[in-house]
PDB file of C-alpha atoms in Angstrom:
ATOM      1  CA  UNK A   1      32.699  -0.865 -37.987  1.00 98.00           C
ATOM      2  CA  UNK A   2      29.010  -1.245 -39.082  1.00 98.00           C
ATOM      3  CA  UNK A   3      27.681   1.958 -40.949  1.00 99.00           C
ATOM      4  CA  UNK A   4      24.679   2.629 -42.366  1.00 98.00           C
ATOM      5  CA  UNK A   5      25.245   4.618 -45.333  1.00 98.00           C
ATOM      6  CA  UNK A   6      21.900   5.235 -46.622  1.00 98.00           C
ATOM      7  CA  UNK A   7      19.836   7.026 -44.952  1.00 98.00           C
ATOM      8  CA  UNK A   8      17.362   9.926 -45.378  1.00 98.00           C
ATOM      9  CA  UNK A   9      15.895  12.004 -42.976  1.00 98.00           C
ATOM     10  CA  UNK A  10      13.049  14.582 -43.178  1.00 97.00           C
ATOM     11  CA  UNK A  11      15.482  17.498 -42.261  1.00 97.00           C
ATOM     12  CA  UNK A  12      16.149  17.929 -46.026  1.00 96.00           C
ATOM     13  CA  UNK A  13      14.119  14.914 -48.171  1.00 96.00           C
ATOM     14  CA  UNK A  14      10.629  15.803 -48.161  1.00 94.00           C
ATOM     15  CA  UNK A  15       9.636  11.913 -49.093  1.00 94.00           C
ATOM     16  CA  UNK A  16      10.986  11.067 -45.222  1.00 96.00           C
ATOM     17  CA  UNK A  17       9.693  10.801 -42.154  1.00 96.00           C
ATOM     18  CA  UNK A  18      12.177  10.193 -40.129  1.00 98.00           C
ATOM     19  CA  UNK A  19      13.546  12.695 -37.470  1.00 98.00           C
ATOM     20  CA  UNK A  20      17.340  12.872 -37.631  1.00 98.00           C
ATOM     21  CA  UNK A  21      16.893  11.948 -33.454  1.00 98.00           C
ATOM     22  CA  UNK A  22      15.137   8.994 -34.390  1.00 98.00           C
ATOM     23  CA  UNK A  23      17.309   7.991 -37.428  1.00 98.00           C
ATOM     24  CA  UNK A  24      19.998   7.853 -34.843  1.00 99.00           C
ATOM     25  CA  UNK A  25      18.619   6.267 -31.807  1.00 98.00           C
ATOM     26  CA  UNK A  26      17.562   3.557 -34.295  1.00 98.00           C
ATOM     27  CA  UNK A  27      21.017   3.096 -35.420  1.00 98.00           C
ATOM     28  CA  UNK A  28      22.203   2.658 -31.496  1.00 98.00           C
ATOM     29  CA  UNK A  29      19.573  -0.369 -30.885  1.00 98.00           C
ATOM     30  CA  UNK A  30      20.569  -2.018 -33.739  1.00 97.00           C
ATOM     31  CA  UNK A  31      24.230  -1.803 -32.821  1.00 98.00           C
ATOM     32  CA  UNK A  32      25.291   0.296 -35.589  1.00 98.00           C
ATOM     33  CA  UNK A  33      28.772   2.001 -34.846  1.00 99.00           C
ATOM     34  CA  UNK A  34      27.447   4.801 -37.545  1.00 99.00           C
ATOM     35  CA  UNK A  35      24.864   6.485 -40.022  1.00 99.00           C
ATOM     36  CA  UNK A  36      25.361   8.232 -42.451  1.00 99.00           C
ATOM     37  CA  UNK A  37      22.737  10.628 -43.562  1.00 99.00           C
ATOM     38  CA  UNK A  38      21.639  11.059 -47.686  1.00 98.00           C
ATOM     39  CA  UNK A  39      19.617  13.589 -48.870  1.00 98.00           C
ATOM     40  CA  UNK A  40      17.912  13.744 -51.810  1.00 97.00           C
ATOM     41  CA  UNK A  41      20.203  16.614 -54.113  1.00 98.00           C
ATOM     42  CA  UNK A  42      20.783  18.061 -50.785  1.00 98.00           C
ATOM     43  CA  UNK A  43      23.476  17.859 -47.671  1.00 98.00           C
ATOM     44  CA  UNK A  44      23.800  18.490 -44.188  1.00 98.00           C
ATOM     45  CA  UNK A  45      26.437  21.219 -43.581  1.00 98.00           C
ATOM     46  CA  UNK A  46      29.979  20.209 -41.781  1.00 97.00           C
ATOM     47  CA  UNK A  47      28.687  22.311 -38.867  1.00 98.00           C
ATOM     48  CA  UNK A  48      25.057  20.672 -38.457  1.00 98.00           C
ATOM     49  CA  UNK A  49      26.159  17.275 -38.525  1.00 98.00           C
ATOM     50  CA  UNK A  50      28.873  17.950 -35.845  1.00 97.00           C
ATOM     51  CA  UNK A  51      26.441  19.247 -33.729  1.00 98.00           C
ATOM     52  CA  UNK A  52      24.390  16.213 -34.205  1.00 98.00           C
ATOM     53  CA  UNK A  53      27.109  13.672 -33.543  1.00 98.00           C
ATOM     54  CA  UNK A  54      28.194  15.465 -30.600  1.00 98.00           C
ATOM     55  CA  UNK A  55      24.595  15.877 -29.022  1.00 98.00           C
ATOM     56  CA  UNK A  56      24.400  11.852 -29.495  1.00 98.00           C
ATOM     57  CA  UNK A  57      28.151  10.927 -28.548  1.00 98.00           C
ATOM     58  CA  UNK A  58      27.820   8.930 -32.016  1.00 99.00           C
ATOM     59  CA  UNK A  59      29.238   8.377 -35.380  1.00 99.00           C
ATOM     60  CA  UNK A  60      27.047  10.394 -37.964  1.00 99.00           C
ATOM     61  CA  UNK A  61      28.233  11.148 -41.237  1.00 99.00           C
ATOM     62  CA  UNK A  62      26.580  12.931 -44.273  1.00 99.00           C
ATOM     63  CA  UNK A  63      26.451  12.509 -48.168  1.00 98.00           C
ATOM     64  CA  UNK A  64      23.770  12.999 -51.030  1.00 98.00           C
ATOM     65  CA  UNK A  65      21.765  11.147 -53.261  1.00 98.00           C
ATOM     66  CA  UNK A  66      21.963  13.075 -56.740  1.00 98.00           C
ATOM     67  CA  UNK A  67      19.315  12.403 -59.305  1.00 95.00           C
ATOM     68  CA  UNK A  68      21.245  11.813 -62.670  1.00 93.00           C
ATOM     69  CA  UNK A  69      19.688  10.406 -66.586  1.00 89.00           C
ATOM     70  CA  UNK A  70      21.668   7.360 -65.529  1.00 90.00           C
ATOM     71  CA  UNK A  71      19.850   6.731 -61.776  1.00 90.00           C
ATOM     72  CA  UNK A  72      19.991   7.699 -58.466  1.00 94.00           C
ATOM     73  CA  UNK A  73      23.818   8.242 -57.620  1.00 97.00           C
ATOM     74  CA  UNK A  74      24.821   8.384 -53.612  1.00 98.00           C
ATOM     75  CA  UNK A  75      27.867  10.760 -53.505  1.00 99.00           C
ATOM     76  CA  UNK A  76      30.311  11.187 -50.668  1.00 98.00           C
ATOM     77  CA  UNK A  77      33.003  13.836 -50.047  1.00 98.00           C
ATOM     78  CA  UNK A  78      31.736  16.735 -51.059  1.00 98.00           C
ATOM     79  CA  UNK A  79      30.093  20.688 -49.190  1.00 97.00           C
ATOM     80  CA  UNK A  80      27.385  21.374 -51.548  1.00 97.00           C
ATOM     81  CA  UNK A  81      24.668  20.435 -54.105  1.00 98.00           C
ATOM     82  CA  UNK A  82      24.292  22.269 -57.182  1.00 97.00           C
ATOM     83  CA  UNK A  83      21.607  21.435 -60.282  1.00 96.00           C
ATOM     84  CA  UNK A  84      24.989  21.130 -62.663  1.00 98.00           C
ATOM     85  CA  UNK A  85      25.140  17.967 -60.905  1.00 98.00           C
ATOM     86  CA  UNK A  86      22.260  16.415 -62.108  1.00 96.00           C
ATOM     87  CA  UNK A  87      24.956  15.922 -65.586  1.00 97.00           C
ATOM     88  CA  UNK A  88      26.604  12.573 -64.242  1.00 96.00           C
ATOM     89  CA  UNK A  89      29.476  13.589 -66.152  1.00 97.00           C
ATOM     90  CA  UNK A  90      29.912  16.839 -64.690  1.00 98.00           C
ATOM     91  CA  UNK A  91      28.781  15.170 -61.332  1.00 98.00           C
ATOM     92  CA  UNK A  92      32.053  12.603 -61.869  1.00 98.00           C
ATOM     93  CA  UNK A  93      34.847  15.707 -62.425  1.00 98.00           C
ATOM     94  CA  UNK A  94      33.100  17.475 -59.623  1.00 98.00           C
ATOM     95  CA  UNK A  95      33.668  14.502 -57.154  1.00 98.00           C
ATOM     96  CA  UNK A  96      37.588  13.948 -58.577  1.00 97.00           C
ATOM     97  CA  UNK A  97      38.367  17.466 -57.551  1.00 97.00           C
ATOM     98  CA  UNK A  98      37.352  17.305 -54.474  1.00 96.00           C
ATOM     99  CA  UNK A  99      38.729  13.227 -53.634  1.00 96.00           C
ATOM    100  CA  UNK A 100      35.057  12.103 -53.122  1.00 97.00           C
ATOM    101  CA  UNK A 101      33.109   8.858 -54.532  1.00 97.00           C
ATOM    102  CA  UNK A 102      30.140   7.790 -56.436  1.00 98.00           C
ATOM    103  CA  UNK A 103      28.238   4.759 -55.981  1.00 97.00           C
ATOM    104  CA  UNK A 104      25.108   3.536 -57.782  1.00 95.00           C
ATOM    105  CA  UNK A 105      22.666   3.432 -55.700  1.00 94.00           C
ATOM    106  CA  UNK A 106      19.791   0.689 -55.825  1.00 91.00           C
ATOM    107  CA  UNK A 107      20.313   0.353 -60.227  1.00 87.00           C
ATOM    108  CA  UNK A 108      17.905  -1.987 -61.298  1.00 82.00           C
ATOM    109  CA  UNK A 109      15.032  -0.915 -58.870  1.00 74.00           C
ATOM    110  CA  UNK A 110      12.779   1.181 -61.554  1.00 62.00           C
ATOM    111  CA  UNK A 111      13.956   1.148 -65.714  1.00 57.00           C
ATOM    112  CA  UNK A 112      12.257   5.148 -65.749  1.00 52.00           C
ATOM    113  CA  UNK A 113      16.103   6.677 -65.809  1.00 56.00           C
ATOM    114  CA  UNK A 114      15.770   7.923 -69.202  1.00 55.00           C
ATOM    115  CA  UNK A 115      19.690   7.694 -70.157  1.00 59.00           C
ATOM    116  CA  UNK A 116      20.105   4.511 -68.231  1.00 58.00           C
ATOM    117  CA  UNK A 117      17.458   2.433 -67.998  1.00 54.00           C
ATOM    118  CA  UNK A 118      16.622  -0.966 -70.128  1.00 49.00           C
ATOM    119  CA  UNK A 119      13.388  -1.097 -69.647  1.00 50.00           C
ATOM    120  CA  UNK A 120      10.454  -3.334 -67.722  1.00 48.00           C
ATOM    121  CA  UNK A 121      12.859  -6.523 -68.936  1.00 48.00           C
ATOM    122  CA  UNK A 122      16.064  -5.682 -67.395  1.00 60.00           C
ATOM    123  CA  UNK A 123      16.597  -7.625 -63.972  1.00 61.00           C
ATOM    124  CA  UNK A 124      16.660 -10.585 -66.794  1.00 69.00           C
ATOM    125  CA  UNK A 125      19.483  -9.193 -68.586  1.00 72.00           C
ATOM    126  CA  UNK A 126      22.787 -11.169 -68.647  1.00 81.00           C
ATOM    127  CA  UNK A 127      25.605 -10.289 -67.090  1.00 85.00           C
ATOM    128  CA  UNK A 128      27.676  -8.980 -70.120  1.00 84.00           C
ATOM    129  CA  UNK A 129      24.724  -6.800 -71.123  1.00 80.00           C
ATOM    130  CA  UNK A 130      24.196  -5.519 -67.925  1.00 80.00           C
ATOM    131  CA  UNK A 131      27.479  -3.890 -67.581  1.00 85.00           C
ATOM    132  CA  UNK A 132      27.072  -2.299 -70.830  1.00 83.00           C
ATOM    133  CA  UNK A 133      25.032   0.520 -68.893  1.00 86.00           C
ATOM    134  CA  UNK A 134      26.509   3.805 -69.228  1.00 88.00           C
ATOM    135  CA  UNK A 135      26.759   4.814 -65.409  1.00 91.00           C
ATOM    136  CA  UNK A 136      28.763   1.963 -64.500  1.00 93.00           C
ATOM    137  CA  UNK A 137      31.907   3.411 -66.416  1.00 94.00           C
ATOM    138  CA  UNK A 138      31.153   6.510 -63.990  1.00 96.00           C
ATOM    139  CA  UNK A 139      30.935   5.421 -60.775  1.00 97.00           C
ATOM    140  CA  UNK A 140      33.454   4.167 -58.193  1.00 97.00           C
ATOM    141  CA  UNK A 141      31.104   1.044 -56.498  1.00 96.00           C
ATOM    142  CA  UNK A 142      27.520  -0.069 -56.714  1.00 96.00           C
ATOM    143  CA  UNK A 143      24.971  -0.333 -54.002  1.00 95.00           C
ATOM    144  CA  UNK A 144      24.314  -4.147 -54.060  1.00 94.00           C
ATOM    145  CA  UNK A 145      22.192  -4.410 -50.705  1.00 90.00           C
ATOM    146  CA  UNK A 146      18.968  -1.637 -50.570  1.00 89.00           C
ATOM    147  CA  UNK A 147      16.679  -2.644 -47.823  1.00 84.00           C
ATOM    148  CA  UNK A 148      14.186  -0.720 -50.358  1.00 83.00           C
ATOM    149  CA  UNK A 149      15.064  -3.470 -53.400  1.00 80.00           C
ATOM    150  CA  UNK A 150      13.650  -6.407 -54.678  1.00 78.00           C
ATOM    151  CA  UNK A 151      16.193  -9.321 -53.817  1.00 80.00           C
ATOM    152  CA  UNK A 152      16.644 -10.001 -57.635  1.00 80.00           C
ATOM    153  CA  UNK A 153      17.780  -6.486 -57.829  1.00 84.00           C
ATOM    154  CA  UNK A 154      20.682  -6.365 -55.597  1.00 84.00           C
ATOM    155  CA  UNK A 155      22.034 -10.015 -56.860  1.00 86.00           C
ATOM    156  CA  UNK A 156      22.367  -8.217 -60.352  1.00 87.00           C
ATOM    157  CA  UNK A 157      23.619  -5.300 -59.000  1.00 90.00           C
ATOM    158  CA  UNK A 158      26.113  -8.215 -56.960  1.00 91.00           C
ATOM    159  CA  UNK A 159      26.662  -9.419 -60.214  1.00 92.00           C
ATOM    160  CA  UNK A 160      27.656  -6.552 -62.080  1.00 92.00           C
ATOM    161  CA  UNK A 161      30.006  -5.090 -59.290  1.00 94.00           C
ATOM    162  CA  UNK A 162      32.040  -8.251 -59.458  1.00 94.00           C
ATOM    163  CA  UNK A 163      32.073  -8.646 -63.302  1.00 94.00           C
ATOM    164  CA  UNK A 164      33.630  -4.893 -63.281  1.00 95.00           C
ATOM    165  CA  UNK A 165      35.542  -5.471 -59.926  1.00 95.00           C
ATOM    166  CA  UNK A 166      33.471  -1.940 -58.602  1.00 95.00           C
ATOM    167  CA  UNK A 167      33.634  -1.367 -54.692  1.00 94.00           C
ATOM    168  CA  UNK A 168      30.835  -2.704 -52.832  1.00 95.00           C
ATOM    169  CA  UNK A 169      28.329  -0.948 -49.911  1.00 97.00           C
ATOM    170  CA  UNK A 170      25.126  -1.557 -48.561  1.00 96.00           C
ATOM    171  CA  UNK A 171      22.826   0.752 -46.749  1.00 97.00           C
ATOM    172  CA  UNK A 172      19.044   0.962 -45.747  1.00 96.00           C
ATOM    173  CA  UNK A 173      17.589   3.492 -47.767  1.00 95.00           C
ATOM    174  CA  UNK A 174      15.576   4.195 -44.527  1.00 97.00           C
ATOM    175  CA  UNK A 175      12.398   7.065 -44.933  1.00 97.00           C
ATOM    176  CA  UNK A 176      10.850   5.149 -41.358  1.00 97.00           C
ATOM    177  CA  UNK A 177      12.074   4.069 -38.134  1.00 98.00           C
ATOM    178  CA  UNK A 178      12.045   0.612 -38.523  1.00 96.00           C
ATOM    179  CA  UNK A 179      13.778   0.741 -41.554  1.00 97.00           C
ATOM    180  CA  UNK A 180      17.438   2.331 -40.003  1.00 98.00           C
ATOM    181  CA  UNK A 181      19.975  -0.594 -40.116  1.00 97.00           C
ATOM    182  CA  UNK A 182      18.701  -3.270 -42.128  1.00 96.00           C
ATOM    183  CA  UNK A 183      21.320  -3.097 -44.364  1.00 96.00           C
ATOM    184  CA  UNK A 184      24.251  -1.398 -43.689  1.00 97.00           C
ATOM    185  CA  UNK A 185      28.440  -1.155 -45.073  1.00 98.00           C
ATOM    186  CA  UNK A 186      31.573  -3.288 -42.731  1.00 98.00           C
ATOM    187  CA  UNK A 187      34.344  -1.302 -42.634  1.00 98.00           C
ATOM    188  CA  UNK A 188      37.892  -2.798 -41.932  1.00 96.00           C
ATOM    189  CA  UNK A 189      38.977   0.552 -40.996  1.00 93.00           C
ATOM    190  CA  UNK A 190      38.389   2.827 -38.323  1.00 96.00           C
ATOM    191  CA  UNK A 191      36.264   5.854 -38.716  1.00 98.00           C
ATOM    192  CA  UNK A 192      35.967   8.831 -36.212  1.00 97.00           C
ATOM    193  CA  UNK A 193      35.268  11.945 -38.658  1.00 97.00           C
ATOM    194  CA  UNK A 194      34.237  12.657 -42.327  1.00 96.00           C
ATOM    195  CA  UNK A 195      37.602  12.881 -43.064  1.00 96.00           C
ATOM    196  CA  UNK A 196      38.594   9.118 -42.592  1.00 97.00           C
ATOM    197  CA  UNK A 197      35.543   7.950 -43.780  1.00 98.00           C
ATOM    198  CA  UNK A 198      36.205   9.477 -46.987  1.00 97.00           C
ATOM    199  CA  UNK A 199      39.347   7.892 -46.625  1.00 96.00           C
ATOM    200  CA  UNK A 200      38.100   4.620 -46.110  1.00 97.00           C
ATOM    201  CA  UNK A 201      35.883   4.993 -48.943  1.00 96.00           C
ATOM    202  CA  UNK A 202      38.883   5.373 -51.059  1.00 93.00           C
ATOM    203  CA  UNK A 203      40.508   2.298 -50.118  1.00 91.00           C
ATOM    204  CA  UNK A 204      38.956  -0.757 -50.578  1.00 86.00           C
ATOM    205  CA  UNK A 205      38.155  -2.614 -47.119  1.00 92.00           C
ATOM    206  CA  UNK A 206      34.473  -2.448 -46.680  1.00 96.00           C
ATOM    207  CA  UNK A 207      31.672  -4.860 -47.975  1.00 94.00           C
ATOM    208  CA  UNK A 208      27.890  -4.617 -47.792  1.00 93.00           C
ATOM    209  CA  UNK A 209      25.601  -6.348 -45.816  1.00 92.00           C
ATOM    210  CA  UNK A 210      21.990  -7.245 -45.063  1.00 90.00           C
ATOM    211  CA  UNK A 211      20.837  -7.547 -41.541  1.00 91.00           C
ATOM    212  CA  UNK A 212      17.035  -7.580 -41.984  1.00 81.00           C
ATOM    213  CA  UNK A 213      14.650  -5.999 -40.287  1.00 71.00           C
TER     214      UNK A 213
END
């Protein structure tokens, strides 16, 4: 199954433009079998995302993109945001309670994090330097394929995930039509509910990759 897992819609992230209708249909030409919708420190209730797969007769999922001192961090698994959150550390006991996951999402796309960042000099980091970085020890996987990212970010971010043997995903990071799909997670498994895609997410048969625009 092909699942984008990155994508924001302007239902609840104010930088979007994208209808959750048109986030979807998108998603269907480009032969997605899912999306999975992100908000920025916000999510779609059980109940409203139901309603939305149902109306389509498709796969749509829903997670968050927390804003953290270590980078943007795309979370999965849980009901509700909360500013507490925002601590990564109190972000990563949160998530273990409730059997969820953290990824990094897009981690060498701007150094302005101010507990995680290197600086304007950092896509030329080594390897062994790069995994130094605080949020890695935090997170379960790394976003290594951002449709949003410079291509020298995501082979770093490739990079580090291997070096630290972290799980793997891709998504868009779509705010536009066009943008739905381009890169997107392959899951092994199949996925019919949040429930087994949280599952999924907790094993380990899913990659990331880019399909372009």
């Amino acid at each position: 199954m092909i699942i984008d897992l990155h994508v924001h819609t302007n239902k609840y992230s104010k930088c979007s433009s994208l209808a959750p209708d048109e986030a979807i249909l998108r998603a269907k030409e480009r032969g997605l079998d899912g999306i999975c919708l992100v908000e920025h420190n916000a999510i779609w209730s059980k109940e409203e995302i139901e309603q939305l797969s149902a109306r389509h007769k498709y796969l749509v999922l829903r997670g968050m993109e927390v804003d953290t001192g270590y980078g943007h961090i795309l979370v999965f698994g849980l009901d509700s945001y909360s500013k507490e959150m925002r601590d990564i550390e109190r972000l990563r006991t949160i998530v273990e309670k409730k059997g969820g996951l953290m990824i990094a999402a897009h981690p060498f796309r701007t150094p302005i994090y101010p507990q995680g960042g290197y600086g304007d000099w950092q896509l030329s980091l080594p390897v062994e330097q790069g995994v130094r970085r605080r949020v890695f020890s935090l997170v379960d996987g790394i976003e290594v394929f951002n449709s949003r990212s410079k291509p020298n970010e995501g082979l770093l971010a490739l990079k580090i995930s291997q070096f630290l043997q972290l799980k793997t995903v891709a998504g868009s990071d779509a705010h536009k039509v066009p943008e739905v799909g381009a890169s997107a997670t392959v899951f092994t498994d199949t996925i019919k509910d949040e429930e087994e895609f949280v599952m999924a997410l907790n094993n380990d048969n899913y990659y990331g990759i880019n399909l372009g625009s």
